PDB file of C-alpha atoms in Angstrom:
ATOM      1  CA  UNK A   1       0.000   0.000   0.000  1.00  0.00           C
ATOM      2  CA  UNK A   2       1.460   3.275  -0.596  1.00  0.00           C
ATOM      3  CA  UNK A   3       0.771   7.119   0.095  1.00  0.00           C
ATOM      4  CA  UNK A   4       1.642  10.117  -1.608  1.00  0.00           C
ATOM      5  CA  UNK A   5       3.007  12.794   0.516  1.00  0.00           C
ATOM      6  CA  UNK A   6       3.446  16.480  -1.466  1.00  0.00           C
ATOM      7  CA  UNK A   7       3.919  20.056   0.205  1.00  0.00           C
ATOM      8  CA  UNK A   8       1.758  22.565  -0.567  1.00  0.00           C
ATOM      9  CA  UNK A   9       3.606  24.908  -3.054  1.00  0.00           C
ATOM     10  CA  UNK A  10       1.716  28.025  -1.523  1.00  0.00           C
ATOM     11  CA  UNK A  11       1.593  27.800   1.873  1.00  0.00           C
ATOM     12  CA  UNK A  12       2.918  30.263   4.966  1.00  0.00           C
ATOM     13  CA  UNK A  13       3.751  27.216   7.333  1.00  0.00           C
ATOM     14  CA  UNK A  14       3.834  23.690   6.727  1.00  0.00           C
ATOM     15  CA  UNK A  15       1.168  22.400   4.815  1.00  0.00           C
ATOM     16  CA  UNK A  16       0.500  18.874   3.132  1.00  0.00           C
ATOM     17  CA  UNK A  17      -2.081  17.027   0.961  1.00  0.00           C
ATOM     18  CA  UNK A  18      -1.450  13.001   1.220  1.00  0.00           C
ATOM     19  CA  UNK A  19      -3.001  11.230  -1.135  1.00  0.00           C
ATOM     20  CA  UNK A  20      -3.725   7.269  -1.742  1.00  0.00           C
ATOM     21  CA  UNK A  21      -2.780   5.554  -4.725  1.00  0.00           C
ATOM     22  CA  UNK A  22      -6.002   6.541  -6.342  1.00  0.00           C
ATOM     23  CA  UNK A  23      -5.032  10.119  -6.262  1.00  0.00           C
ATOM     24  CA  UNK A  24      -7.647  10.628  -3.557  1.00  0.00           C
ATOM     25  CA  UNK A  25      -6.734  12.803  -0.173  1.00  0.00           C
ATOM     26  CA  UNK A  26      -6.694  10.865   2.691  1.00  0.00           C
ATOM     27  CA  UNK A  27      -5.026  13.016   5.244  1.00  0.00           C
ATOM     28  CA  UNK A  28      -4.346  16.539   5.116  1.00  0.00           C
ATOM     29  CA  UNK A  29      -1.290  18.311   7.427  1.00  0.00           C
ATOM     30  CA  UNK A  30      -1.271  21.911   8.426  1.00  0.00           C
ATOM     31  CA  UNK A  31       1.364  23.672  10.466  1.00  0.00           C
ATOM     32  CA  UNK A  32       0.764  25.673  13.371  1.00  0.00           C
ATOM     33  CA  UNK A  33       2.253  28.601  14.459  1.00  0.00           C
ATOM     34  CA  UNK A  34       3.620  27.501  17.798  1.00  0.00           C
ATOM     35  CA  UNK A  35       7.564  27.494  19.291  1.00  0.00           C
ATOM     36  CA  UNK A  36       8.885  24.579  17.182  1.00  0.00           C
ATOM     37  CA  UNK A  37       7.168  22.806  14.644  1.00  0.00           C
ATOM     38  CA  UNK A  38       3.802  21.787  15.121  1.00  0.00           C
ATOM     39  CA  UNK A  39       2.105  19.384  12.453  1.00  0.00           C
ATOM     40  CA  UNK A  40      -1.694  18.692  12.891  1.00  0.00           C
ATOM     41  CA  UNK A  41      -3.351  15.662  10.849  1.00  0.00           C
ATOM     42  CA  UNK A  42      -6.317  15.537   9.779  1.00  0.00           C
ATOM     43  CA  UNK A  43      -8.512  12.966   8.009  1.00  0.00           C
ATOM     44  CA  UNK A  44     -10.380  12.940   4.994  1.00  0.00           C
ATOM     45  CA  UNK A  45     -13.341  14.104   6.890  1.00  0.00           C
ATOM     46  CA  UNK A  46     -11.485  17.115   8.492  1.00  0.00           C
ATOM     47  CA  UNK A  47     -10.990  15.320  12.251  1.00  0.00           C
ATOM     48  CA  UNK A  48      -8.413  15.728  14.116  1.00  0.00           C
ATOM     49  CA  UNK A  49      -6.012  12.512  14.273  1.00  0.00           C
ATOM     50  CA  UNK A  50      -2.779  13.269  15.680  1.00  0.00           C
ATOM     51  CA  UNK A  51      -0.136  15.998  15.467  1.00  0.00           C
ATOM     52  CA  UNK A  52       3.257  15.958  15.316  1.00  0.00           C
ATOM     53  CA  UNK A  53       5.252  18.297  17.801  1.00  0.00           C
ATOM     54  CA  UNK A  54       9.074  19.019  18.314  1.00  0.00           C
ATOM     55  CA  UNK A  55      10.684  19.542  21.235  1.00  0.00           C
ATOM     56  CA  UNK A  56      12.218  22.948  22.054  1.00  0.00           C
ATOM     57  CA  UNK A  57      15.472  23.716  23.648  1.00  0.00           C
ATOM     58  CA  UNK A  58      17.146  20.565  22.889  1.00  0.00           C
ATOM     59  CA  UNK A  59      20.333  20.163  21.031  1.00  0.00           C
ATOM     60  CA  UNK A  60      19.182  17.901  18.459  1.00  0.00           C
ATOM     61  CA  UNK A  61      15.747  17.966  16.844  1.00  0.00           C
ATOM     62  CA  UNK A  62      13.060  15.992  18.780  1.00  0.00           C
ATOM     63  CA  UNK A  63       9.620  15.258  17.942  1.00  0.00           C
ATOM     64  CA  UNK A  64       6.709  13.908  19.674  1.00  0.00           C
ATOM     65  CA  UNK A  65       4.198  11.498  18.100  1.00  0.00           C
ATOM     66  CA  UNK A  66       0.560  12.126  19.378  1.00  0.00           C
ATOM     67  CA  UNK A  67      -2.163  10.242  17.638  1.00  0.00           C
ATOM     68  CA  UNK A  68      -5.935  11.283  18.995  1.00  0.00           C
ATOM     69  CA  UNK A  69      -4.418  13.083  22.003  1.00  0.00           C
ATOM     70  CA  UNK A  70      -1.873  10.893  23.228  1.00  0.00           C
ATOM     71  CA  UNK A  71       1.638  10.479  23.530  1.00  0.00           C
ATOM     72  CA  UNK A  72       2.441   7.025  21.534  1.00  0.00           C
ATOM     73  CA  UNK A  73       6.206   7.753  20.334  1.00  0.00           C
ATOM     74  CA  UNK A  74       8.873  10.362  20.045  1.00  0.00           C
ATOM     75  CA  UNK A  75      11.410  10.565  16.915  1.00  0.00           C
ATOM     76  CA  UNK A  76      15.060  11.955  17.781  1.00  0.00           C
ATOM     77  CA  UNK A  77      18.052  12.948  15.399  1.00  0.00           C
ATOM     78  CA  UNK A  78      21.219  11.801  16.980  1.00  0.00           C
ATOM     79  CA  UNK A  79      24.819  13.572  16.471  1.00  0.00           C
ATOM     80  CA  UNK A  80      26.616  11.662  14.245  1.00  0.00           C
ATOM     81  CA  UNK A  81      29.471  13.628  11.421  1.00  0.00           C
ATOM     82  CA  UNK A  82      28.061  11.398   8.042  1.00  0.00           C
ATOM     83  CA  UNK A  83      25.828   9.209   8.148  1.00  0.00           C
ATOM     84  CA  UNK A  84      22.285  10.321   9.531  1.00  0.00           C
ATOM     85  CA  UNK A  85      20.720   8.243  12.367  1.00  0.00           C
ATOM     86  CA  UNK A  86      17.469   8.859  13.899  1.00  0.00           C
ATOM     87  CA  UNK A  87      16.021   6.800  16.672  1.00  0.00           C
ATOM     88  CA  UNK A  88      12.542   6.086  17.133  1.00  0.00           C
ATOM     89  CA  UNK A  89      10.784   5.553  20.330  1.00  0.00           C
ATOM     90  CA  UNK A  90       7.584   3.000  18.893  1.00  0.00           C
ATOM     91  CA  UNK A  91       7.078  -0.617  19.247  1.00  0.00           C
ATOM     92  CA  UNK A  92      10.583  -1.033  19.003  1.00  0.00           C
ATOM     93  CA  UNK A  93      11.062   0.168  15.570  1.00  0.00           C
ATOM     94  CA  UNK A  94      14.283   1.601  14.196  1.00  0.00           C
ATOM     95  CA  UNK A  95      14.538   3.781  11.314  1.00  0.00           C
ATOM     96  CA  UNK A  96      17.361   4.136   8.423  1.00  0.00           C
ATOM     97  CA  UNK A  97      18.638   6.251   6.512  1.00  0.00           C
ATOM     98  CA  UNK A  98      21.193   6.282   3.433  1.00  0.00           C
ATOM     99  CA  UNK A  99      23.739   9.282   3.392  1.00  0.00           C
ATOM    100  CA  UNK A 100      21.757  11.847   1.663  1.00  0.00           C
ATOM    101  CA  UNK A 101      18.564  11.383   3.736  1.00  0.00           C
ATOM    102  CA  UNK A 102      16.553  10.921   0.841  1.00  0.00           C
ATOM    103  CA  UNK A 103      15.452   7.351   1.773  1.00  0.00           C
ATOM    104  CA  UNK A 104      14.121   5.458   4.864  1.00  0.00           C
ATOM    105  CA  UNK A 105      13.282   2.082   6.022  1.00  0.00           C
ATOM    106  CA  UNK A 106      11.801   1.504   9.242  1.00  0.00           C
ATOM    107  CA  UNK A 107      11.951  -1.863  10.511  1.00  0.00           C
ATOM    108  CA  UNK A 108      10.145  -3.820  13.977  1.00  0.00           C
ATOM    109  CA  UNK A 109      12.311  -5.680  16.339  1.00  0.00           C
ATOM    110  CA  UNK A 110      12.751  -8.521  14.593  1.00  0.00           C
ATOM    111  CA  UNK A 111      14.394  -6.314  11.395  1.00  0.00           C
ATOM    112  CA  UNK A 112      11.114  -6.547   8.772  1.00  0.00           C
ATOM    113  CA  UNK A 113      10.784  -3.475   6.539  1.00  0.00           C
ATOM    114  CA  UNK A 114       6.781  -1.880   7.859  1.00  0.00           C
ATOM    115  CA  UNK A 115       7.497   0.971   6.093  1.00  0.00           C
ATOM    116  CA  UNK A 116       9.936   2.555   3.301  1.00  0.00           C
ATOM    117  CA  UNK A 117       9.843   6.612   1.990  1.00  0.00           C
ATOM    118  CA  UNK A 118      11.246   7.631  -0.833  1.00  0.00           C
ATOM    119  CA  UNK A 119      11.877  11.252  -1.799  1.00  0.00           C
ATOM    120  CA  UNK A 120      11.400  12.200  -5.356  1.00  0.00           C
ATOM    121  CA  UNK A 121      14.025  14.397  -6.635  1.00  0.00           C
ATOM    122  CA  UNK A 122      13.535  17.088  -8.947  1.00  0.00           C
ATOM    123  CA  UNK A 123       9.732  18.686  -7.288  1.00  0.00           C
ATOM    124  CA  UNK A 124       9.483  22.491  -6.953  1.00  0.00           C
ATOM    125  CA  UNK A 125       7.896  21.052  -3.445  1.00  0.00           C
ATOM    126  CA  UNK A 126       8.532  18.110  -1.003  1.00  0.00           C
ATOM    127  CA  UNK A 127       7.647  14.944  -2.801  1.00  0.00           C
ATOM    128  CA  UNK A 128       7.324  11.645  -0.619  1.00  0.00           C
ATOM    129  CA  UNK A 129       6.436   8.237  -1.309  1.00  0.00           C
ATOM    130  CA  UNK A 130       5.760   6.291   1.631  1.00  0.00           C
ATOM    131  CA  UNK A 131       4.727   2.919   0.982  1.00  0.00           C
ATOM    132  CA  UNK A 132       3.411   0.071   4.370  1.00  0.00           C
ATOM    133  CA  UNK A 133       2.966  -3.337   4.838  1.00  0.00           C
ATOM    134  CA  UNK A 134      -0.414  -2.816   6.971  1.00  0.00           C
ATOM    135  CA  UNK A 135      -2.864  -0.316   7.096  1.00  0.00           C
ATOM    136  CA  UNK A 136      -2.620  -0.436  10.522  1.00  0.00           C
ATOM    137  CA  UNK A 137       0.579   1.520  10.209  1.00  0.00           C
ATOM    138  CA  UNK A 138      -0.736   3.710   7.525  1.00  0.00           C
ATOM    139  CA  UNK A 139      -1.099   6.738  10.261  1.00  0.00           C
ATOM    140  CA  UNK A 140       2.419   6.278  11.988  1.00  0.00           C
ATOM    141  CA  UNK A 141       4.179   6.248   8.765  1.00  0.00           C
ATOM    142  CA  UNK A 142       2.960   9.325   7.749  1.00  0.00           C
ATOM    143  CA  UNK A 143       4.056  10.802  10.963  1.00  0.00           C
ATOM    144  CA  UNK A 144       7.169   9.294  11.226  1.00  0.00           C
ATOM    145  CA  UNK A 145       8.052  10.806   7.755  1.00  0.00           C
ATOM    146  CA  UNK A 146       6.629  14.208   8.420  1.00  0.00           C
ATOM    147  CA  UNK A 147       8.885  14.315  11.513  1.00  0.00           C
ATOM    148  CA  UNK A 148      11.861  13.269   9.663  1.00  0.00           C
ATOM    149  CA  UNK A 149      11.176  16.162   6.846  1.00  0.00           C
ATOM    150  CA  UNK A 150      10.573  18.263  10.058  1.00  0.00           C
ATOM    151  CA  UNK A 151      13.772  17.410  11.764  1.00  0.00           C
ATOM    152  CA  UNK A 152      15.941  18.268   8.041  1.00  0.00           C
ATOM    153  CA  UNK A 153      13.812  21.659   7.886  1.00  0.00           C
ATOM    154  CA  UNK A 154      15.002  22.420  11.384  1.00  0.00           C
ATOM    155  CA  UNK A 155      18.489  21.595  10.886  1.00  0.00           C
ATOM    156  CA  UNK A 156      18.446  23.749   8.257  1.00  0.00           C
ATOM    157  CA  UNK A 157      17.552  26.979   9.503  1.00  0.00           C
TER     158      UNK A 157
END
């Protein structure tokens, strides 16, 4: 199963449109205006499903994963000079990275791929695929991606 993730061209702070792989929306993301970044998802109804929320005054981006008001994970970059490693507080998933950061697998305790995101080059906007195993997982790979574009963004300030 896969999802399309794409930035809003236009847009003052973050904002996202994820589609499925019938072109339809399925979630939208909009940034808040809040210390930080603050990423609210929403579902194809307009709810409120979870928001993504960094951490401030830490030395190394941190996020928080909240899905329908509670704390279920937290995404971290650590300091390393080449190769980028981020660890993930879920289920006992880990996530990697290749050099650039334009790919990620993340993988359960016992080292299966749940999810992979891919970022297509060559987009006058952010341009994700992010394909799952289960739609179970569907919602926490979106936010683990969104906090891993967040985490780049606030790197490179």
């Amino acid at each position: 199963m896969k999802l399309l993730f794409k930035q809003r061209f236009f847009s003052w702070f973050d904002s996202y449109d994820i589609y499925n792989e019938q072109g339809e929306t399925v979630y939208t993301v909009k940034g808040e205006l809040a210390w930080g970044h603050k990423l609210n998802i929403y579902d194809a109804h307009g709810v409120h499903i979870g928001t993504i929320r960094e951490e401030i005054f830490t030395f190394l981006p941190r996020f928080n994963i909240i899905i329908n008001g509670e704390q279920v994970g937290c995404i971290r970059k650590e300091f390393t000079f080449f190769k980028p490693v981020f660890t993930l507080d879920y289920k006992n998933w880990t996530v990697e990275g290749d050099y650039f950061e334009w790919e990620y697998d993340v993988r359960d305790g016992y080292g299966n791929t749940v999810v992979t995101a891919s970022k297509e080059l060559f987009n006058w906007t952010d341009t994700y695929t992010i394909e799952y195993d289960d739609k179970a997982n569907e919602l926490t790979a979106l936010m683990i991606v969104l906090a891993i574009d967040a985490a780049k963004c606030s790197q490179n300030k």
